[in-house]
Tab-separated table of N, CA and C in Angstrom:
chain	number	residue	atom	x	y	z
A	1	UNK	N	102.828	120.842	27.906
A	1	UNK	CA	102.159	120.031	28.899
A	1	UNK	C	101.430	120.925	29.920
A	2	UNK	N	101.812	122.198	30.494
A	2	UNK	CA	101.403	122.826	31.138
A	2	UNK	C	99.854	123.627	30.919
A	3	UNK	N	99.911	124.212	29.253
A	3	UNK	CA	99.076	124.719	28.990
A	3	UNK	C	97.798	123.321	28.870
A	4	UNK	N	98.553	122.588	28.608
A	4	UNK	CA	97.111	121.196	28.919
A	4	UNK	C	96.614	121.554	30.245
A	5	UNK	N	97.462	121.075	30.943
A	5	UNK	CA	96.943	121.178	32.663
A	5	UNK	C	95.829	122.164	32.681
A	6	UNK	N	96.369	123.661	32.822
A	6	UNK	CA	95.311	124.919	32.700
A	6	UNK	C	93.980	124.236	31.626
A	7	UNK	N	94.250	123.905	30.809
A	7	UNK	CA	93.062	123.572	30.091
A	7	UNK	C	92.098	122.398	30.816
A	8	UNK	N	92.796	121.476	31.141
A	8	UNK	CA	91.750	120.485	31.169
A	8	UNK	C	91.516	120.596	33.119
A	9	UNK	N	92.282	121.317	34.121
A	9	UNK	CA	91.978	120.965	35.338
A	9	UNK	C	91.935	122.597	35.996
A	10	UNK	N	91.799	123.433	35.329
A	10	UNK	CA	91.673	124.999	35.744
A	10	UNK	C	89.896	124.808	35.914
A	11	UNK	N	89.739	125.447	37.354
A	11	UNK	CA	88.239	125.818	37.428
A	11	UNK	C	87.473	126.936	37.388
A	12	UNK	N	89.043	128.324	36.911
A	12	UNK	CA	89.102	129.714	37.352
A	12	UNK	C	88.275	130.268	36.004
A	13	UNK	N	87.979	131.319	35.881
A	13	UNK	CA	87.435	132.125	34.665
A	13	UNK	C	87.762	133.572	34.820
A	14	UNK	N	87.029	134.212	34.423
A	14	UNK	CA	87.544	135.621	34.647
A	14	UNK	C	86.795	136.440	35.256
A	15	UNK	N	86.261	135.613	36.123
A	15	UNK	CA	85.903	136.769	37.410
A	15	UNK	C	86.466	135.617	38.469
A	16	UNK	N	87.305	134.244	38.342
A	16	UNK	CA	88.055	133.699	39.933
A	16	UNK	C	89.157	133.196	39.102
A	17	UNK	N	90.008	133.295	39.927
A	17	UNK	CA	91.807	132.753	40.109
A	17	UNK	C	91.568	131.494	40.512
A	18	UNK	N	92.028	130.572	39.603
A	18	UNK	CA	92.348	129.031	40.182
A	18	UNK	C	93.624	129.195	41.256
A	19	UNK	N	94.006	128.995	42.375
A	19	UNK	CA	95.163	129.446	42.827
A	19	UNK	C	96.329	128.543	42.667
A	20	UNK	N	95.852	127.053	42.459
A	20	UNK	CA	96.411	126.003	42.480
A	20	UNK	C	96.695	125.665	40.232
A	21	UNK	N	95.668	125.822	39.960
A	21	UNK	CA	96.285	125.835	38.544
A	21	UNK	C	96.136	126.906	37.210
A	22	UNK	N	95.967	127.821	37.461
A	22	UNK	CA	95.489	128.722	36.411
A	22	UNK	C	96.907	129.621	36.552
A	23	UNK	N	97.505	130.213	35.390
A	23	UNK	CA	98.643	131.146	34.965
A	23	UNK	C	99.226	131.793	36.152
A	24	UNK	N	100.266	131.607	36.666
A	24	UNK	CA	100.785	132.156	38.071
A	24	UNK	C	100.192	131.840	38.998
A	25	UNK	N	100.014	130.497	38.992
A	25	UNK	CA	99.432	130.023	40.342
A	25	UNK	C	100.340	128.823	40.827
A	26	UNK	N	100.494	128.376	41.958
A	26	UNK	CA	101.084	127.135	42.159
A	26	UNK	C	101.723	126.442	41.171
A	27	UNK	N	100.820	125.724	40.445
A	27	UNK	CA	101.634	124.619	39.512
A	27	UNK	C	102.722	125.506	38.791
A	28	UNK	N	102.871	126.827	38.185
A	28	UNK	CA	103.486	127.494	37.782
A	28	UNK	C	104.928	127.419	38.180
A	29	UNK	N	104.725	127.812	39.776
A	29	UNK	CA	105.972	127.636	40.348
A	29	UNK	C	106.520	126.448	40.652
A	30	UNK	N	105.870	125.216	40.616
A	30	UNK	CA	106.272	123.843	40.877
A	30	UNK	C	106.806	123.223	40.060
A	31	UNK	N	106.173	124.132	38.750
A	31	UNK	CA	106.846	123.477	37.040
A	31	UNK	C	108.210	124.288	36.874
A	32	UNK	N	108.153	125.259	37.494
A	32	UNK	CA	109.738	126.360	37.470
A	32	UNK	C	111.041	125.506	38.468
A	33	UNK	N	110.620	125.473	39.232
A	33	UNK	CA	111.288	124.882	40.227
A	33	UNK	C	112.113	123.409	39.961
A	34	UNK	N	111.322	122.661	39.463
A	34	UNK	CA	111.255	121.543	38.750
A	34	UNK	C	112.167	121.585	37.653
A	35	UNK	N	111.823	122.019	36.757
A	35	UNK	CA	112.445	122.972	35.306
A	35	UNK	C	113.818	123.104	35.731
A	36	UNK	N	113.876	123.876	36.240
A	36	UNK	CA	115.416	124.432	36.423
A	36	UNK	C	116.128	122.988	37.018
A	37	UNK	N	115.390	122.666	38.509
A	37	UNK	CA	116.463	121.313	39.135
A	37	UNK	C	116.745	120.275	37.824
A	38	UNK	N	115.984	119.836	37.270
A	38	UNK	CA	116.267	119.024	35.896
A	38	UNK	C	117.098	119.522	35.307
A	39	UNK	N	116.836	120.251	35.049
A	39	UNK	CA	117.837	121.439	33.571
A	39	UNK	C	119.212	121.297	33.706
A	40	UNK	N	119.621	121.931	35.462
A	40	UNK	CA	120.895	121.775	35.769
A	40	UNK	C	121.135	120.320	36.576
A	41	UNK	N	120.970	119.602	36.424
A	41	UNK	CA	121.225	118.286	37.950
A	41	UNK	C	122.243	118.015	37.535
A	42	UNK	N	122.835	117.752	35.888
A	42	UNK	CA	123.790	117.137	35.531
A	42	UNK	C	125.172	117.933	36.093
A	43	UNK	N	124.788	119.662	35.733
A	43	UNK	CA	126.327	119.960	36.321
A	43	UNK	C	126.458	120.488	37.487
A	44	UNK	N	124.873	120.118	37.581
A	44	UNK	CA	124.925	120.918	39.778
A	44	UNK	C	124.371	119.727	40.116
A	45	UNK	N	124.847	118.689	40.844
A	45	UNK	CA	124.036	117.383	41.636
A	45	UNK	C	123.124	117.683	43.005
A	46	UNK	N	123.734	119.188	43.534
A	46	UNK	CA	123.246	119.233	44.514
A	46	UNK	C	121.822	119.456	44.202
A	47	UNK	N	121.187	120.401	43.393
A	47	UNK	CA	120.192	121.312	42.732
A	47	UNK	C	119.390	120.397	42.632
A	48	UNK	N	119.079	118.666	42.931
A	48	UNK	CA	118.504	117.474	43.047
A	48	UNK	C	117.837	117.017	44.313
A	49	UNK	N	118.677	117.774	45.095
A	49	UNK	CA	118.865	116.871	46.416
A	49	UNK	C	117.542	116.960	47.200
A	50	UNK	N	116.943	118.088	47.118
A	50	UNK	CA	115.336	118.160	47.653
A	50	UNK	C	114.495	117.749	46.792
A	51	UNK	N	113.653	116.991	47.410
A	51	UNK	CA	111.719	116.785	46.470
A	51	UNK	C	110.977	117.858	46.421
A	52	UNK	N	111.024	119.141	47.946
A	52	UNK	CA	109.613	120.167	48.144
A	52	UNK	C	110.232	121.454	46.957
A	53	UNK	N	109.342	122.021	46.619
A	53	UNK	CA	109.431	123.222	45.961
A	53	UNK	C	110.258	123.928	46.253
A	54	UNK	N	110.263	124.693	47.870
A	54	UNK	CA	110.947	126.174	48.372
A	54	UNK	C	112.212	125.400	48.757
A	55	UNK	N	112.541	124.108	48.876
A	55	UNK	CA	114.467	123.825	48.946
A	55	UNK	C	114.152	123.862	47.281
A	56	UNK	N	114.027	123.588	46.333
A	56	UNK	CA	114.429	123.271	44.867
A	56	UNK	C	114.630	124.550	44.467
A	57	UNK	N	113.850	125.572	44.939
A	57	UNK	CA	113.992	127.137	44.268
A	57	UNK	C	115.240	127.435	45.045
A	58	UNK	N	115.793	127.492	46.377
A	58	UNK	CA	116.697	128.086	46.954
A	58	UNK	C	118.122	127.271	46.790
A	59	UNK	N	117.673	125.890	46.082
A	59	UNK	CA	119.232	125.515	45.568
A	59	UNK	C	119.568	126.067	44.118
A	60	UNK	N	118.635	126.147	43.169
A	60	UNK	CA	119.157	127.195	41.934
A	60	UNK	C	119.569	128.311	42.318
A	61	UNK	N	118.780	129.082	43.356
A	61	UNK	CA	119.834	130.280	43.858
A	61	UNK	C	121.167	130.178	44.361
A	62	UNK	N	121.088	129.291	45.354
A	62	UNK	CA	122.101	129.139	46.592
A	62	UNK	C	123.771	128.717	45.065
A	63	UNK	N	123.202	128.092	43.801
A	63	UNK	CA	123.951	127.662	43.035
A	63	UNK	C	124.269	128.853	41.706
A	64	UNK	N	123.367	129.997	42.295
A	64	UNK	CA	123.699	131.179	40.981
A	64	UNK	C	123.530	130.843	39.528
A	65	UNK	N	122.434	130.162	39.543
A	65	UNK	CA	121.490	129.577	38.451
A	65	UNK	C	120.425	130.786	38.094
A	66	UNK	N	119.786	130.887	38.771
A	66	UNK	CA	118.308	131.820	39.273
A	66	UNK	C	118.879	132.887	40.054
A	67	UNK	N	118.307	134.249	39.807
A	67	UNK	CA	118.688	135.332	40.932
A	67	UNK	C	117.930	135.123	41.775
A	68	UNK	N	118.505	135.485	43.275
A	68	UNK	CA	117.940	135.129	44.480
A	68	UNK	C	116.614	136.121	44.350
A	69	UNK	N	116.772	137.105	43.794
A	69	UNK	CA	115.344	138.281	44.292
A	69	UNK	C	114.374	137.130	43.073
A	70	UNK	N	114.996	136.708	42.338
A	70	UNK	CA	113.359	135.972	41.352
A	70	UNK	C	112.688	134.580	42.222
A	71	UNK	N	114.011	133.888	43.129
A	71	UNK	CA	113.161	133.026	44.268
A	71	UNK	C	113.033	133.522	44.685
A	72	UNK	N	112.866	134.524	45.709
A	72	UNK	CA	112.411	135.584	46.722
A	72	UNK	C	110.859	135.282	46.135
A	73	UNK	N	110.659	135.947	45.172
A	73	UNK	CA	109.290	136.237	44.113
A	73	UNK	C	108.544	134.821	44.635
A	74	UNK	N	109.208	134.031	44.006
A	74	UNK	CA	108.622	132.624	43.820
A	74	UNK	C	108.190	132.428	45.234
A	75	UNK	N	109.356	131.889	45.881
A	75	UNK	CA	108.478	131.359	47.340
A	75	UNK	C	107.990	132.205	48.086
A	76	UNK	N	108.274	133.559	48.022
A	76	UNK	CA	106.627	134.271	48.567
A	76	UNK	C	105.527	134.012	48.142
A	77	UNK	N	105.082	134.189	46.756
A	77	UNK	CA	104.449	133.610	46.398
A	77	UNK	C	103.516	132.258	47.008
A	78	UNK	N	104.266	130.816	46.587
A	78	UNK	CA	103.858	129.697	46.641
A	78	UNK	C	103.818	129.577	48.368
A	79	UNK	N	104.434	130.661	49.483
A	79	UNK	CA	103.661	130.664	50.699
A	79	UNK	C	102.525	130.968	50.984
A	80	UNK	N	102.203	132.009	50.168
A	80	UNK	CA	100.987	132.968	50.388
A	80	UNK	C	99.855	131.960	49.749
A	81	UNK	N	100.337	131.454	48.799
A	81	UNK	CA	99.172	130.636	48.110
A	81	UNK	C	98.806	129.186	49.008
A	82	UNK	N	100.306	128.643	49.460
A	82	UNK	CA	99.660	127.560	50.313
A	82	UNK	C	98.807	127.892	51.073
A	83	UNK	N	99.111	129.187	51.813
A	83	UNK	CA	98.241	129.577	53.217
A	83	UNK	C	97.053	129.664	52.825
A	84	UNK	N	96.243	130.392	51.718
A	84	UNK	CA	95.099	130.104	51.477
A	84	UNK	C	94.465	129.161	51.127
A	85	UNK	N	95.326	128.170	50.704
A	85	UNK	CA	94.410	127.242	49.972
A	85	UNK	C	94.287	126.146	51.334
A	86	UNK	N	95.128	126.469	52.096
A	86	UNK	CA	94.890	125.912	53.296
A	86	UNK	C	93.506	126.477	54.063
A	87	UNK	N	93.888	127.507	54.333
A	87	UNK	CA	92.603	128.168	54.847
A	87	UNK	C	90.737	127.721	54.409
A	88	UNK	N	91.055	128.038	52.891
A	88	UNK	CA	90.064	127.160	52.094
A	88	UNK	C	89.445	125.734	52.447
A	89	UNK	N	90.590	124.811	52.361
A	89	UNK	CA	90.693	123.523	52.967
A	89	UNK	C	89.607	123.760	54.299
A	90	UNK	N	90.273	124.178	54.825
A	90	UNK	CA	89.438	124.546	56.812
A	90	UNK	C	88.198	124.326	56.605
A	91	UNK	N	87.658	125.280	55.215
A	91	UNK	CA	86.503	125.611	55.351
A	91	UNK	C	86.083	124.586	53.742
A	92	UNK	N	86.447	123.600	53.419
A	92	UNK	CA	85.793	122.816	52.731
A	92	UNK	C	85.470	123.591	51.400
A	93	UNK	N	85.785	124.437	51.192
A	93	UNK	CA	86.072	125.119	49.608
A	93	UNK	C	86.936	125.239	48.974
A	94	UNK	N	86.876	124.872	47.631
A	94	UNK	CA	87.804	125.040	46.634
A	94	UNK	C	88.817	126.324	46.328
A	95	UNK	N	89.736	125.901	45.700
A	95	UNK	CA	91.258	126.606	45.802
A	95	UNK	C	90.798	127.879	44.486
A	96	UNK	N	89.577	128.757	44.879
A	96	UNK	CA	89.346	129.898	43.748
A	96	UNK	C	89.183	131.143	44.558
A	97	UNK	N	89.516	132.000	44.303
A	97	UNK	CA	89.580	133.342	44.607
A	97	UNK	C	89.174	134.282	43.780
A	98	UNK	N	88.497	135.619	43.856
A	98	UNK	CA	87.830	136.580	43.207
A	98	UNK	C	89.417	137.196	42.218
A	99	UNK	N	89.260	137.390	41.124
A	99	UNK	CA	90.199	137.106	40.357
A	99	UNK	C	91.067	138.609	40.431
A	100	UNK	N	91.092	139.338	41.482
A	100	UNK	CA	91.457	140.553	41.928
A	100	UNK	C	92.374	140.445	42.903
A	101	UNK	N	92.305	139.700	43.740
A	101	UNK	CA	93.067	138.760	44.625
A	101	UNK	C	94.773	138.176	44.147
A	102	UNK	N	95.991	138.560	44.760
A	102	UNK	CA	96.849	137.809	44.150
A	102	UNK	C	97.322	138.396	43.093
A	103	UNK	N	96.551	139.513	42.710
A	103	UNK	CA	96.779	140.209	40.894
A	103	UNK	C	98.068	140.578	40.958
A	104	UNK	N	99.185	141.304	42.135
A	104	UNK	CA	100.336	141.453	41.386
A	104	UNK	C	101.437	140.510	41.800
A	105	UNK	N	101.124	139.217	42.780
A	105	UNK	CA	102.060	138.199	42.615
A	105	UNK	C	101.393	137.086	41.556
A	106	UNK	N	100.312	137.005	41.605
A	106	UNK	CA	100.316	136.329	39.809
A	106	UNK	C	100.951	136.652	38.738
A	107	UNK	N	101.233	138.427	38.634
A	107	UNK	CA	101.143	138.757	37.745
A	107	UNK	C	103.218	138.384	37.491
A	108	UNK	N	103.873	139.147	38.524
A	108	UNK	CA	105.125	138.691	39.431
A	108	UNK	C	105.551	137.100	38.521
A	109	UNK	N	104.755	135.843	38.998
A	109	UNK	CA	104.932	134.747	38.693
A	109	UNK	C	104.826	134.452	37.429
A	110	UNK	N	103.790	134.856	36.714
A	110	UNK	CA	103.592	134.798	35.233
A	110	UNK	C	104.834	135.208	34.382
A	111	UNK	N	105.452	136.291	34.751
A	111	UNK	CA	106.574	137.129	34.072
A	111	UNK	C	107.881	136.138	34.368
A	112	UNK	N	107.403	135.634	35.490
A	112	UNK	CA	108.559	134.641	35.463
A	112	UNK	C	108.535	133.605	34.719
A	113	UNK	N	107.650	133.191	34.524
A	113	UNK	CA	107.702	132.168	33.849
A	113	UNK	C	107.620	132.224	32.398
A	114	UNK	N	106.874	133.471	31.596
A	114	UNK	CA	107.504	133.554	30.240
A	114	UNK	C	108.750	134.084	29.869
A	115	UNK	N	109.173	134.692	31.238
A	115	UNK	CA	110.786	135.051	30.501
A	115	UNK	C	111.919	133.291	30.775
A	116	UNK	N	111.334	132.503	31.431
A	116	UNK	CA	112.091	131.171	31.420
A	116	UNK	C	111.370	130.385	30.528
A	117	UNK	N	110.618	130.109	30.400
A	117	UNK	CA	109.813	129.086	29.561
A	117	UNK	C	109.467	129.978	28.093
A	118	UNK	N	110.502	130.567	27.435
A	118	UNK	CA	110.341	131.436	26.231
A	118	UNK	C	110.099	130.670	25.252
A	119	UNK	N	108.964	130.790	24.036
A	119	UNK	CA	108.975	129.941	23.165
A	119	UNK	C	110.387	129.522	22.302
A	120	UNK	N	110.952	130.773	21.956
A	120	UNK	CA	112.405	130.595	20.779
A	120	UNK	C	113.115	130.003	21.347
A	121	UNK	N	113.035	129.370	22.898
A	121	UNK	CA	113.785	128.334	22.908
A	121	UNK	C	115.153	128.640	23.315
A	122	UNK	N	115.280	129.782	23.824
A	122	UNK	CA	116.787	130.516	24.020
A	122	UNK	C	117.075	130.228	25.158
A	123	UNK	N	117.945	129.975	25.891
A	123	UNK	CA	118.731	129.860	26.998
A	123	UNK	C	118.531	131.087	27.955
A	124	UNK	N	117.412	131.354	28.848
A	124	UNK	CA	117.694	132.844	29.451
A	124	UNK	C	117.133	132.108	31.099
A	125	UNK	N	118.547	132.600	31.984
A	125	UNK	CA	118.032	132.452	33.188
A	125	UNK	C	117.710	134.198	33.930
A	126	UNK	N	116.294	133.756	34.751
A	126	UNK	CA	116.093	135.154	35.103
A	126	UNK	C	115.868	135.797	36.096
């Protein structure tokens, strides 16, 4: 479902960073976050209890699901990215950046997410 998203609502190419949907961008971490609270709700109820992103990442930690330094990663991240795309907002432009921008917490987020979202399907928290 994800790689749809990037496909059909990414505006980035390879000279701009979608920040909001292209590979280590936002949705990335919103689908991680998400991911995991689902995954575990049944034997952690608490890991439910928030709707926003940065409580959903810090209850898989706070629950020793997720290592705290890989949310660390994450919601630095998805701060730094709100702030710009806020900034953007201000100024009535779209959520793209020169694709140099962000390169090693994209890159940070990406790794996170193929070592959790592994195709074989294996059980690896990381």
């Amino acid at each position: 479902m994800r790689e749809r998203m990037r496909r059909e609502l990414s505006r980035g190419d390879t000279r701009r960073f979608d920040i909001k949907q292209d590979s280590g961008g936002i949705a990335d971490i919103e689908f991680l976050a998400q991911y995991w609270a689902l995954r575990w709700a049944r034997e952690y109820p608490p890991v439910v209890m928030y709707a926003d992103t940065i409580r959903q990442l810090e209850s898989v930690a706070s629950a020793n699901l997720v290592p705290q330094a890989s949310v660390d990663v994450l919601t630095a991240a998805y701060r730094a990215y709100r702030a710009r795309i806020h900034r953007l907002s201000l100024d009535a432009a779209t959520p793209l950046v020169p694709a140099e921008h962000f390169f090693e917490v994209r890159s940070a987020v990406t790794a996170l997410w193929d070592a959790t979202m592994c195709a074989d399907g294996q059980d690896r928290r990381v």
